[in-house]
mmCIF file of C-alpha atoms and ligand atoms in Angstrom:
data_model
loop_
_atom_site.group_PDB
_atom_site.id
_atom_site.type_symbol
_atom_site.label_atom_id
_atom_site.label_comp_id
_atom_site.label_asym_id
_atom_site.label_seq_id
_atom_site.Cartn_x
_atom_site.Cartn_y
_atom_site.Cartn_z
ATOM 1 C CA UNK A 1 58.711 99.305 68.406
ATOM 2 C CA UNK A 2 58.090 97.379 71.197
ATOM 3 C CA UNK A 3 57.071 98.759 74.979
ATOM 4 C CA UNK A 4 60.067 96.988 76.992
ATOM 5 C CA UNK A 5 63.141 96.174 76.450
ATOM 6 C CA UNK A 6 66.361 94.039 78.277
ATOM 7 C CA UNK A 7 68.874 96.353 80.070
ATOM 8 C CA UNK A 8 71.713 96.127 81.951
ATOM 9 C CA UNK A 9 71.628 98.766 85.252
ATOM 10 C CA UNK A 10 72.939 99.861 88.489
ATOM 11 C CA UNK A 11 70.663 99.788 90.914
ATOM 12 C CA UNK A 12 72.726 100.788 93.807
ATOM 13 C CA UNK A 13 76.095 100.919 94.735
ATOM 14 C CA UNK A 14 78.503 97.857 95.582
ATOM 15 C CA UNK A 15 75.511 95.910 94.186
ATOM 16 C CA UNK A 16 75.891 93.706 90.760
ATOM 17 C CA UNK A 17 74.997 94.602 87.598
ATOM 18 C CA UNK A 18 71.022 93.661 86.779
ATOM 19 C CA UNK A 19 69.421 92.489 83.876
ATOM 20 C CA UNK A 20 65.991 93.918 84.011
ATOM 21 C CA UNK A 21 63.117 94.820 81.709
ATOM 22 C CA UNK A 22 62.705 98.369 81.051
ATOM 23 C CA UNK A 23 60.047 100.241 78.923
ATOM 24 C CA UNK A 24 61.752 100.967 75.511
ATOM 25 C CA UNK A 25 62.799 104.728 74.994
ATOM 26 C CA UNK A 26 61.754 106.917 72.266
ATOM 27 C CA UNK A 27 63.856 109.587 70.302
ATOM 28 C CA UNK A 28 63.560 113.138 71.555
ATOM 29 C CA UNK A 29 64.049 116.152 69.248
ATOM 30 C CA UNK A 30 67.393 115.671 67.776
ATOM 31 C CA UNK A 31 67.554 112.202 68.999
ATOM 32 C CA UNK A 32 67.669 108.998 66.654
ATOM 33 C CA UNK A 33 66.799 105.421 68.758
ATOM 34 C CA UNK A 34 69.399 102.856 67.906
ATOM 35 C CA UNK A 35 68.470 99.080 68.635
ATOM 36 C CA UNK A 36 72.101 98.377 69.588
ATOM 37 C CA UNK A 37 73.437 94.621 68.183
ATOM 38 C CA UNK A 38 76.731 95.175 69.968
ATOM 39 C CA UNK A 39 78.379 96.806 73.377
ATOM 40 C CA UNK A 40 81.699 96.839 74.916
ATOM 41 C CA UNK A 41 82.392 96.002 78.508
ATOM 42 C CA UNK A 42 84.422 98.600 80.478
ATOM 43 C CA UNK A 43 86.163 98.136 83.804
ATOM 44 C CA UNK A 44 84.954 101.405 83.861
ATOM 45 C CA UNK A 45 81.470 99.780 84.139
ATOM 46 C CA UNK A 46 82.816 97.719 87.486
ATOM 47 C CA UNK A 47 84.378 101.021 88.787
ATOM 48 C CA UNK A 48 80.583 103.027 88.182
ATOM 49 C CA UNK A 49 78.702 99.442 89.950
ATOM 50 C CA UNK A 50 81.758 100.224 92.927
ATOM 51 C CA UNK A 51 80.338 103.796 93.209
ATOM 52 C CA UNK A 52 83.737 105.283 92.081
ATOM 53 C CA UNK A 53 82.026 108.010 89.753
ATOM 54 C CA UNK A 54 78.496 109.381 90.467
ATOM 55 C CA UNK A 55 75.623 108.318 87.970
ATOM 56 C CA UNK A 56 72.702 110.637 89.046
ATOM 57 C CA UNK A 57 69.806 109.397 89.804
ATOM 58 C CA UNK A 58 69.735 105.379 90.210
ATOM 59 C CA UNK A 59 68.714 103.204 88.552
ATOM 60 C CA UNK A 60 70.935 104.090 85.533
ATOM 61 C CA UNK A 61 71.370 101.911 82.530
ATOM 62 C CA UNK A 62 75.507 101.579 81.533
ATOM 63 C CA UNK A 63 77.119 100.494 78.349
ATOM 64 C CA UNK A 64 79.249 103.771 77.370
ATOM 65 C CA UNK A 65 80.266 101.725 74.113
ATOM 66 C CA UNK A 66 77.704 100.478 71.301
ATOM 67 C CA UNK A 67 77.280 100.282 67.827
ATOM 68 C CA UNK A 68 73.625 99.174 65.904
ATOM 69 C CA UNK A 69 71.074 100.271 63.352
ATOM 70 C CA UNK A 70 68.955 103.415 63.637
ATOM 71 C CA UNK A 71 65.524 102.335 63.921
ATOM 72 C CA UNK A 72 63.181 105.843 64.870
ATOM 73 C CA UNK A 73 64.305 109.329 63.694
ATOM 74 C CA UNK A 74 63.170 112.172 65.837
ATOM 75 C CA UNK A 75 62.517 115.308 65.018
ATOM 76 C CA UNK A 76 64.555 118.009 63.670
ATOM 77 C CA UNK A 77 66.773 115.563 62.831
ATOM 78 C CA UNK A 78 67.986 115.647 58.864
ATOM 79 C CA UNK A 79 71.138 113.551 58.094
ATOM 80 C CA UNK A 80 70.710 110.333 59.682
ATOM 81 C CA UNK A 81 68.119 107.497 57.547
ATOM 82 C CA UNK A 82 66.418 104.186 59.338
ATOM 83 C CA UNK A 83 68.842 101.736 59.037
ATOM 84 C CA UNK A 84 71.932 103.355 58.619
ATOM 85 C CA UNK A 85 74.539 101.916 60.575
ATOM 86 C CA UNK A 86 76.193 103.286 63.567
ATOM 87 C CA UNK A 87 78.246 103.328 66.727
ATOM 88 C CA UNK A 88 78.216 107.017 68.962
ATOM 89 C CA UNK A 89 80.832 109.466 70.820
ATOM 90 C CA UNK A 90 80.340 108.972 74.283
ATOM 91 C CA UNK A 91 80.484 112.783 75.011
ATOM 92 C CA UNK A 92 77.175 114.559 75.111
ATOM 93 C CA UNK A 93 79.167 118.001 74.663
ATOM 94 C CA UNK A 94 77.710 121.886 74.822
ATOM 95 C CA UNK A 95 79.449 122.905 71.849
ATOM 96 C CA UNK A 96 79.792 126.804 73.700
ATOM 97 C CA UNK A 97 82.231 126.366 76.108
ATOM 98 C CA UNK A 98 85.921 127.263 75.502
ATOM 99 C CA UNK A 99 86.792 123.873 75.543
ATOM 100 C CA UNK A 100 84.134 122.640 72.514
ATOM 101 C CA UNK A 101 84.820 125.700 70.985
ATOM 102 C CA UNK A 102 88.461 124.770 70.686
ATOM 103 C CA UNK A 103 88.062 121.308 69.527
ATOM 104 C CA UNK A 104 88.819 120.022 73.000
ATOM 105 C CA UNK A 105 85.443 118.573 73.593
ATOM 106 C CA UNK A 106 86.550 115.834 75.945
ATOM 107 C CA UNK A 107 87.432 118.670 78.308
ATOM 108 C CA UNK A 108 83.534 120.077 78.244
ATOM 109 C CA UNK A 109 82.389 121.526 81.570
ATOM 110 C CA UNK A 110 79.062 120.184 81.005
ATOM 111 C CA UNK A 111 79.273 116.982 78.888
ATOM 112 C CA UNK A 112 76.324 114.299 79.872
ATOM 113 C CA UNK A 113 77.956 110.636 78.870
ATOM 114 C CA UNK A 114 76.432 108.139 77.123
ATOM 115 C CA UNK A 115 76.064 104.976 79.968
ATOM 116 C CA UNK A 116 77.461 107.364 82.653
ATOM 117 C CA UNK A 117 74.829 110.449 83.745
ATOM 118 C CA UNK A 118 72.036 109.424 80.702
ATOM 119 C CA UNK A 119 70.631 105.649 79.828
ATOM 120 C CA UNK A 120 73.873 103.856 78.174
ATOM 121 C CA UNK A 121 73.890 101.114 75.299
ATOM 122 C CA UNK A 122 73.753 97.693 77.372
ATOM 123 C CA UNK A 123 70.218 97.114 76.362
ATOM 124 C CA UNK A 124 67.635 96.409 73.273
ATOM 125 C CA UNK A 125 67.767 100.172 72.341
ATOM 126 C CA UNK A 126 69.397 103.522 73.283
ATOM 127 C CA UNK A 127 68.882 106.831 72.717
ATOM 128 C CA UNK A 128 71.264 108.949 70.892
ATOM 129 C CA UNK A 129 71.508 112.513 69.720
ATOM 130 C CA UNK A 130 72.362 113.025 66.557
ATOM 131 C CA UNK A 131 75.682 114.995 66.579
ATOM 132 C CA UNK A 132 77.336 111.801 68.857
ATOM 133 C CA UNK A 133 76.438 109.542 65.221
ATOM 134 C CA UNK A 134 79.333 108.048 63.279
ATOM 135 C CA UNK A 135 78.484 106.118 60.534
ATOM 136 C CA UNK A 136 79.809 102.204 60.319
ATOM 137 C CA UNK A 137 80.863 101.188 57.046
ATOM 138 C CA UNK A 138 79.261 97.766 55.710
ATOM 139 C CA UNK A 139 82.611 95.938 56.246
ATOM 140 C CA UNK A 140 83.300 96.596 59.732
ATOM 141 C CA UNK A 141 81.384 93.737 61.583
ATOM 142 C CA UNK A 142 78.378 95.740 64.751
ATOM 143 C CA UNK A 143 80.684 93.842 67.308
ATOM 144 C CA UNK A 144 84.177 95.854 65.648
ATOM 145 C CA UNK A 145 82.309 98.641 65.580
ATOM 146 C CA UNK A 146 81.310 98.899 68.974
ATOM 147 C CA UNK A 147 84.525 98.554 71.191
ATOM 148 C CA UNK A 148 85.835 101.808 68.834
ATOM 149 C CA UNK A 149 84.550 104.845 70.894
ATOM 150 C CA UNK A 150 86.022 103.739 74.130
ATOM 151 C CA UNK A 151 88.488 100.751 74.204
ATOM 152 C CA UNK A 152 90.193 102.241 70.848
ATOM 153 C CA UNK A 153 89.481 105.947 70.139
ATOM 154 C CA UNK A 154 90.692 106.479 74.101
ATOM 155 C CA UNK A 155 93.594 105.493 73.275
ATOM 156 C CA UNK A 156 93.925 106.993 69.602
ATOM 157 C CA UNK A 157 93.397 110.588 71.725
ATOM 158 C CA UNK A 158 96.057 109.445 74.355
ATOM 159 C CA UNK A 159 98.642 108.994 71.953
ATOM 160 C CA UNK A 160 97.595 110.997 68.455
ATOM 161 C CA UNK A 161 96.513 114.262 70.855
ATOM 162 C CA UNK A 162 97.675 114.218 74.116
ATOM 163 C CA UNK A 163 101.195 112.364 73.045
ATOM 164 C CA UNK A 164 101.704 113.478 69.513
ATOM 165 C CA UNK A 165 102.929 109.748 68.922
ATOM 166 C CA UNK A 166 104.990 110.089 65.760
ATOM 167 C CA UNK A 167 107.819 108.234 63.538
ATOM 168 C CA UNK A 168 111.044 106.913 65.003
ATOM 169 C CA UNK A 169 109.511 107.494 68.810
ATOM 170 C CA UNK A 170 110.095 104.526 71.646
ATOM 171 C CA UNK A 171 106.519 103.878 73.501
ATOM 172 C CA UNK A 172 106.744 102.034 76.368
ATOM 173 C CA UNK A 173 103.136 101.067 77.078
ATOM 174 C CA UNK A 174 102.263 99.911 80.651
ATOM 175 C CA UNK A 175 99.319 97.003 80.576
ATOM 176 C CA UNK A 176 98.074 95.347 78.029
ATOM 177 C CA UNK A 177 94.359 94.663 78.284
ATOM 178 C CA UNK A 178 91.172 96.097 75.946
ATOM 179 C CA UNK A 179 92.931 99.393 75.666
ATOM 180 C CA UNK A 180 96.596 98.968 75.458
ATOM 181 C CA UNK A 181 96.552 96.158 72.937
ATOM 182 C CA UNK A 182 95.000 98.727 70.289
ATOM 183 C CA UNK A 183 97.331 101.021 71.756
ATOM 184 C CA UNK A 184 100.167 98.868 70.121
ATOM 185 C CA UNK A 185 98.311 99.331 67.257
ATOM 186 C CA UNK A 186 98.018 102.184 67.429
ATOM 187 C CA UNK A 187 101.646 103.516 68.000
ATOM 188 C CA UNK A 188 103.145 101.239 65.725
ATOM 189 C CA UNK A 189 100.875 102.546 62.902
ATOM 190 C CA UNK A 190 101.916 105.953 63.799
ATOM 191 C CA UNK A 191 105.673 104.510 62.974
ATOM 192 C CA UNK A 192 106.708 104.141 66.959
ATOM 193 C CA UNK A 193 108.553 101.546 68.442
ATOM 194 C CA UNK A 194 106.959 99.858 70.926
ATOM 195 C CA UNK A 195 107.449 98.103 74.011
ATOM 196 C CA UNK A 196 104.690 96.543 76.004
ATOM 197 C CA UNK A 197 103.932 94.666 79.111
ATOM 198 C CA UNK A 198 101.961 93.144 81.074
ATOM 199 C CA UNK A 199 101.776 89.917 84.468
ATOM 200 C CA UNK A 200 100.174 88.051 81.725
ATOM 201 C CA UNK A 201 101.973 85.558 78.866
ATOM 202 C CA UNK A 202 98.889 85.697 76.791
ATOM 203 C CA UNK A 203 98.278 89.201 76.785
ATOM 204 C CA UNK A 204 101.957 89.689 76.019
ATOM 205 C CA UNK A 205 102.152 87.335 73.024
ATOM 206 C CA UNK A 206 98.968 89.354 71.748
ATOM 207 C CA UNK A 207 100.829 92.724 71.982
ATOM 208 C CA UNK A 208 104.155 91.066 70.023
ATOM 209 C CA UNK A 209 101.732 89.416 67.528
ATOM 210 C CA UNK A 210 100.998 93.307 66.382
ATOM 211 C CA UNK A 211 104.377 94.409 66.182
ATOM 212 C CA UNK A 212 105.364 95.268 69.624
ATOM 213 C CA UNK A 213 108.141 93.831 71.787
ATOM 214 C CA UNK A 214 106.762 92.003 74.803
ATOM 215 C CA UNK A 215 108.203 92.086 78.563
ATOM 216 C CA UNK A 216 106.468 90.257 81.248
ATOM 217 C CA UNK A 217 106.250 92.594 84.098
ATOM 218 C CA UNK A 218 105.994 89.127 86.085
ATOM 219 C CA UNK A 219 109.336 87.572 85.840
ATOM 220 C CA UNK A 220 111.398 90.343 83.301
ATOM 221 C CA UNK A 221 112.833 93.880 84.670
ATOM 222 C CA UNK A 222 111.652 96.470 82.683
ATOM 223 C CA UNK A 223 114.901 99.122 83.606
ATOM 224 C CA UNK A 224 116.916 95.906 81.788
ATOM 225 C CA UNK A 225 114.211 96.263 78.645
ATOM 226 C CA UNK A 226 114.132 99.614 78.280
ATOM 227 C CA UNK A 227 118.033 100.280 78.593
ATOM 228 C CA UNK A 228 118.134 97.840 75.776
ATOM 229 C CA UNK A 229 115.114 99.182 73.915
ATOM 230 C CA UNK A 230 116.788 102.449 73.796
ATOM 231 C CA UNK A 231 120.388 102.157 74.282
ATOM 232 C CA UNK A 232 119.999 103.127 77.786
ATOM 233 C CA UNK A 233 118.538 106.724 76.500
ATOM 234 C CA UNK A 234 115.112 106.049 78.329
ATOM 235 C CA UNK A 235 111.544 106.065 76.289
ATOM 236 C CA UNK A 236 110.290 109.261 75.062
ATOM 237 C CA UNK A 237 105.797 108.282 75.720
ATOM 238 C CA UNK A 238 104.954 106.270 78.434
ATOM 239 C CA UNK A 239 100.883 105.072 77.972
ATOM 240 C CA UNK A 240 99.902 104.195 81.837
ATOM 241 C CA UNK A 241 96.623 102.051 81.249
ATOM 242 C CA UNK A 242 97.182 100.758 85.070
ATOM 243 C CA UNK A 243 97.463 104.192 87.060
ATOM 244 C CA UNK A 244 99.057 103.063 90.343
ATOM 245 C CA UNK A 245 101.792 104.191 92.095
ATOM 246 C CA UNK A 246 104.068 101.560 90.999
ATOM 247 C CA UNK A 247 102.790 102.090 87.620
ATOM 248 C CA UNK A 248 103.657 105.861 87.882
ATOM 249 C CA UNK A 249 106.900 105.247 89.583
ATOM 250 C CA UNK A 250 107.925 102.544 86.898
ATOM 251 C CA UNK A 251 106.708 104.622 84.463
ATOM 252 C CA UNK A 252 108.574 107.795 85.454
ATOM 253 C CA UNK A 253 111.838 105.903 86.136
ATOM 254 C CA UNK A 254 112.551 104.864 82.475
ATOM 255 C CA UNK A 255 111.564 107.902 80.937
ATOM 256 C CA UNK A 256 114.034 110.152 78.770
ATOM 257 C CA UNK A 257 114.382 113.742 80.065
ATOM 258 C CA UNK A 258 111.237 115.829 78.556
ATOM 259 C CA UNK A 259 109.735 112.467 78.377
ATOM 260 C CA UNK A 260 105.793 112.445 78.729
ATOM 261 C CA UNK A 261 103.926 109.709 80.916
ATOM 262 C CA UNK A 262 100.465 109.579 79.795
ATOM 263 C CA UNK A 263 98.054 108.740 82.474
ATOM 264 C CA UNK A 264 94.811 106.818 81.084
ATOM 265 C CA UNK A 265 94.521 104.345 84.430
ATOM 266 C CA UNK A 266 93.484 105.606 87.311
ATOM 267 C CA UNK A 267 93.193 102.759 89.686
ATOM 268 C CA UNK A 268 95.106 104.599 92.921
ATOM 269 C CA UNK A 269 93.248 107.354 94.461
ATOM 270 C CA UNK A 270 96.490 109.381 94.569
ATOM 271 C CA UNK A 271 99.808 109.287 93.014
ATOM 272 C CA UNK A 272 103.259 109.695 93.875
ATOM 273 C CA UNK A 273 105.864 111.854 91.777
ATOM 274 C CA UNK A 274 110.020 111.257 92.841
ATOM 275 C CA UNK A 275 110.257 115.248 92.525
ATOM 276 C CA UNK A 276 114.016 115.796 92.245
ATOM 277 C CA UNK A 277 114.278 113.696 89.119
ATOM 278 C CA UNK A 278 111.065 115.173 87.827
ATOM 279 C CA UNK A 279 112.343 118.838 88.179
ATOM 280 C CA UNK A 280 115.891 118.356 86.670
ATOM 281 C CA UNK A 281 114.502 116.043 83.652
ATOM 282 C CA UNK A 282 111.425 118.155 82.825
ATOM 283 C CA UNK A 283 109.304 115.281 82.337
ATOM 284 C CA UNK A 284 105.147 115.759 82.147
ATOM 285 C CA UNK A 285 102.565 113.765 83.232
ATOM 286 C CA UNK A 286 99.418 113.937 81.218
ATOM 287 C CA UNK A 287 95.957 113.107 81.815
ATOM 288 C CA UNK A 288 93.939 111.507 79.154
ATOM 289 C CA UNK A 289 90.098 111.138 79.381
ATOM 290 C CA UNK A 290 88.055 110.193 76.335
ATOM 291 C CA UNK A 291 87.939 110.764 72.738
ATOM 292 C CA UNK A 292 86.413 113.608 70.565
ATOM 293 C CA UNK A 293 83.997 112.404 68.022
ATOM 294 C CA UNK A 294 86.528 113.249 65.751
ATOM 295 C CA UNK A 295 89.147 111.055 67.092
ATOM 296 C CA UNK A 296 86.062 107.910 66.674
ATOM 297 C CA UNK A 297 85.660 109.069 63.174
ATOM 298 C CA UNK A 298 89.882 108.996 62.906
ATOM 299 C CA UNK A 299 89.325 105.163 64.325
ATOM 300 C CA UNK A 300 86.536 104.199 62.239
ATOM 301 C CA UNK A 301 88.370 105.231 58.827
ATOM 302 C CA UNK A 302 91.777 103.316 60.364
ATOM 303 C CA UNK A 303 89.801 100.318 60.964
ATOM 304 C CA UNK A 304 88.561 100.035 57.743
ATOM 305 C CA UNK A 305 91.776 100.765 55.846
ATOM 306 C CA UNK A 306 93.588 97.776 58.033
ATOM 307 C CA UNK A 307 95.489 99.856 59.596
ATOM 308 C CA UNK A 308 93.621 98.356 63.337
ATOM 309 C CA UNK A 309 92.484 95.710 64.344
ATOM 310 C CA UNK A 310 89.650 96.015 66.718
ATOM 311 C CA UNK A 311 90.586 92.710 69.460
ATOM 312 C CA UNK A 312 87.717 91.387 70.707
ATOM 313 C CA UNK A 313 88.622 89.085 73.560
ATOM 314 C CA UNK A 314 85.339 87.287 74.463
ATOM 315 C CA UNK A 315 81.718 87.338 72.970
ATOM 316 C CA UNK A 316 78.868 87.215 75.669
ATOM 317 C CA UNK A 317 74.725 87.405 75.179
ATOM 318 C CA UNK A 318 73.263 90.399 77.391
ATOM 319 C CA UNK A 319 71.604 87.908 79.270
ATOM 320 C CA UNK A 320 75.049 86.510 80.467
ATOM 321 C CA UNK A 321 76.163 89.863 82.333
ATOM 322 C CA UNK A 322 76.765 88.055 85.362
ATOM 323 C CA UNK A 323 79.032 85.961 83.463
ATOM 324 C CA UNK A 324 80.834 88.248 81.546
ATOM 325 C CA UNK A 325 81.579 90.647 84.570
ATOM 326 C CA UNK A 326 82.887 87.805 86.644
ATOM 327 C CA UNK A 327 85.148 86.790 83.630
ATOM 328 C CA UNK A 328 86.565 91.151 83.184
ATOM 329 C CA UNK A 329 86.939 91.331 86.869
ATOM 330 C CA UNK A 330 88.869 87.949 86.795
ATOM 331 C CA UNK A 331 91.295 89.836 84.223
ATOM 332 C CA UNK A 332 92.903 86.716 82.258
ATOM 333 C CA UNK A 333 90.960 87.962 79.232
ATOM 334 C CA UNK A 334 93.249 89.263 76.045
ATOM 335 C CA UNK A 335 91.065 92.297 74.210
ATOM 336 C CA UNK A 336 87.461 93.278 75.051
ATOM 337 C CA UNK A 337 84.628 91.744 75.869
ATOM 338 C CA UNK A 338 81.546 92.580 73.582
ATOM 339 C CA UNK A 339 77.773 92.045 74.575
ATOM 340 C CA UNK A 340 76.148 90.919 71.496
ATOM 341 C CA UNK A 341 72.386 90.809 71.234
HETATM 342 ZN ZN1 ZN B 401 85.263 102.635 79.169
HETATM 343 ZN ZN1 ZN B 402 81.400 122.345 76.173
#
């Protein structure tokens, strides 16, 4: 193993994102070390550089997606072999509070995350503990693998748990970009109708390519697509990947009554609800955070029977962070971006 290692951190906030060297980590008890080959790029890692979530102690090493081969096996630690492949749950979870004990371990009061309060997977190696492991099949490629646990189990939770997505439902989902486009794939697998949109032609040509139909919020009303969409009945899931005002308001406005709006963006500080026609049409808003490690093992086995299509919109080195920030923040990019090693 060597002593240092390439990593991506936050040094400070409203800074940029540094490559640096970093002496390698070592697994703990109950830990495996995973020398990651791939790692998905989050705007959630722009919002952490902006200071919009508290990392601890600085500097902190991000990358809350990754997938790679176990290379050290710590102690006390029994199912996992060197060399098996593998991406992780983000969620370091207690598995005793009422929310882990009910399944609902995205809700844990004390959850550590992976690249948010511990040492994430944009660099050489990573620690992981050994409950976060999912295995990756042979035929799903490291770069597949690792945009699953945020950019595609987030939104298998949003809609599968917190939407109960099912046959013959209309889905009106609100952006298009790393998440939304697998939440096409998503709904549509779960046998929904969907409806999609986005300001940008490319990213809506993506979302028809996998079975949705596309509006371009640019140019295209969406009250006009939806009436049609649904015979002027209104959509029963909305998935809000934006989480704006305007995205809440649209959102809200061409939803049935009892309609859910599913809130996975969360780009506005605060929101604004029309209350009248919230009250008489019993619509919810739902937050959605996350994924359980069951919901990434859901993905994985989805992935590999073809049922998704992991969309991987640009392939940078971990050397070319600079780059590959500039080019998420510039937002013309269809799917994710994955840092490959
Ligand atoms: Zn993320
Ligand atoms: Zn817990």
């Amino acid at each position: 193993m060597p002593d240092m290692m390439r990593a991506v951190v936050i040094a400070r906030y409203g800074g940029t994102l540094e490559l640096t060297r970093r002496p390698a980590p070592r697994s703990g008890f109950g830990e495996v070390l995973v020398q990651v080959h791939a790692s998905g790029l989050c705007s959630t890692d722009l919002h952490l550089l902006a200071g919009r979530q508290k990392l601890g102690d600085l500097p902190r090493i991000i990358g809350h997606e990754l997938a790679g081969e176990i290379v050290e096996v710590g102690d006390g630690v029994t199912r996992w072999r060197l060399g098996d492949r593998v991406t992780a749950a983000i969620d370091i979870t207690c598995g005793r509070c009422r929310h882990c004990l009910a399944g609902e371990t995205q809700r844990c009061v004390t959850m550590r995350r992976i690249g948010f309060e511990q040492d994430g997977g944009h660099a050489d190696f990573v620690t992981v503990p050994a409950a976060n492991l999912v295995e990756v099949p042979p035929d799903i490629s490291y770069a597949a693998a690792s945009i699953l646990p945020d950019a595609v189990a987030c939104m298998y939770h949003s809609l599968v748990h917190q939407g109960r997505v099912g046959v013959g439902q209309r889905v009106l989902i609100l952006g298009v970009g790393g998440l939304g486009i697998h939440g096409v794939q998503i709904a549509r697998s779960a046998g929904a109708e969907v409806l999609a949109t986005s300001r940008r032609w490319e990213r809506v040509a993506l979302a028809e390519e996998y079975g949705a139909i596309g509006v371009n919020a640019k140019d295209q009303s969406l009250d006009h697509a939806v009436a049609s969409f649904t015979q002027g009945e209104g959509v029963d899931l909305v998935v809000d990947n934006i989480g704006t005002r305007d995205s809440v308001r649209e959102g809200l406005s061409v939803l049935r009554p009892g309609g859910k709006h599913l809130l996975v963006g969360y780009l506005d500080e605060t929101l604004e609800i029309p209350s009248m026609r919230f009250f008489k049409t019993e619509q919810e808003i739902i937050g959605c955070r996350g994924s359980t490690k069951q919901d990434l093992i859901d993905v994985v086995l989805l992935v590999q029977l073809g049922r998704i299509t992991p969309v991987i919109g640009a392939h940078y080195k971990l050397e070319q962070i600079d780059e590959a920030a500039e080019r998420l923040a510039a937002g013309d990019l269809v799917g994710r971006i994955v840092l490959t090693r």
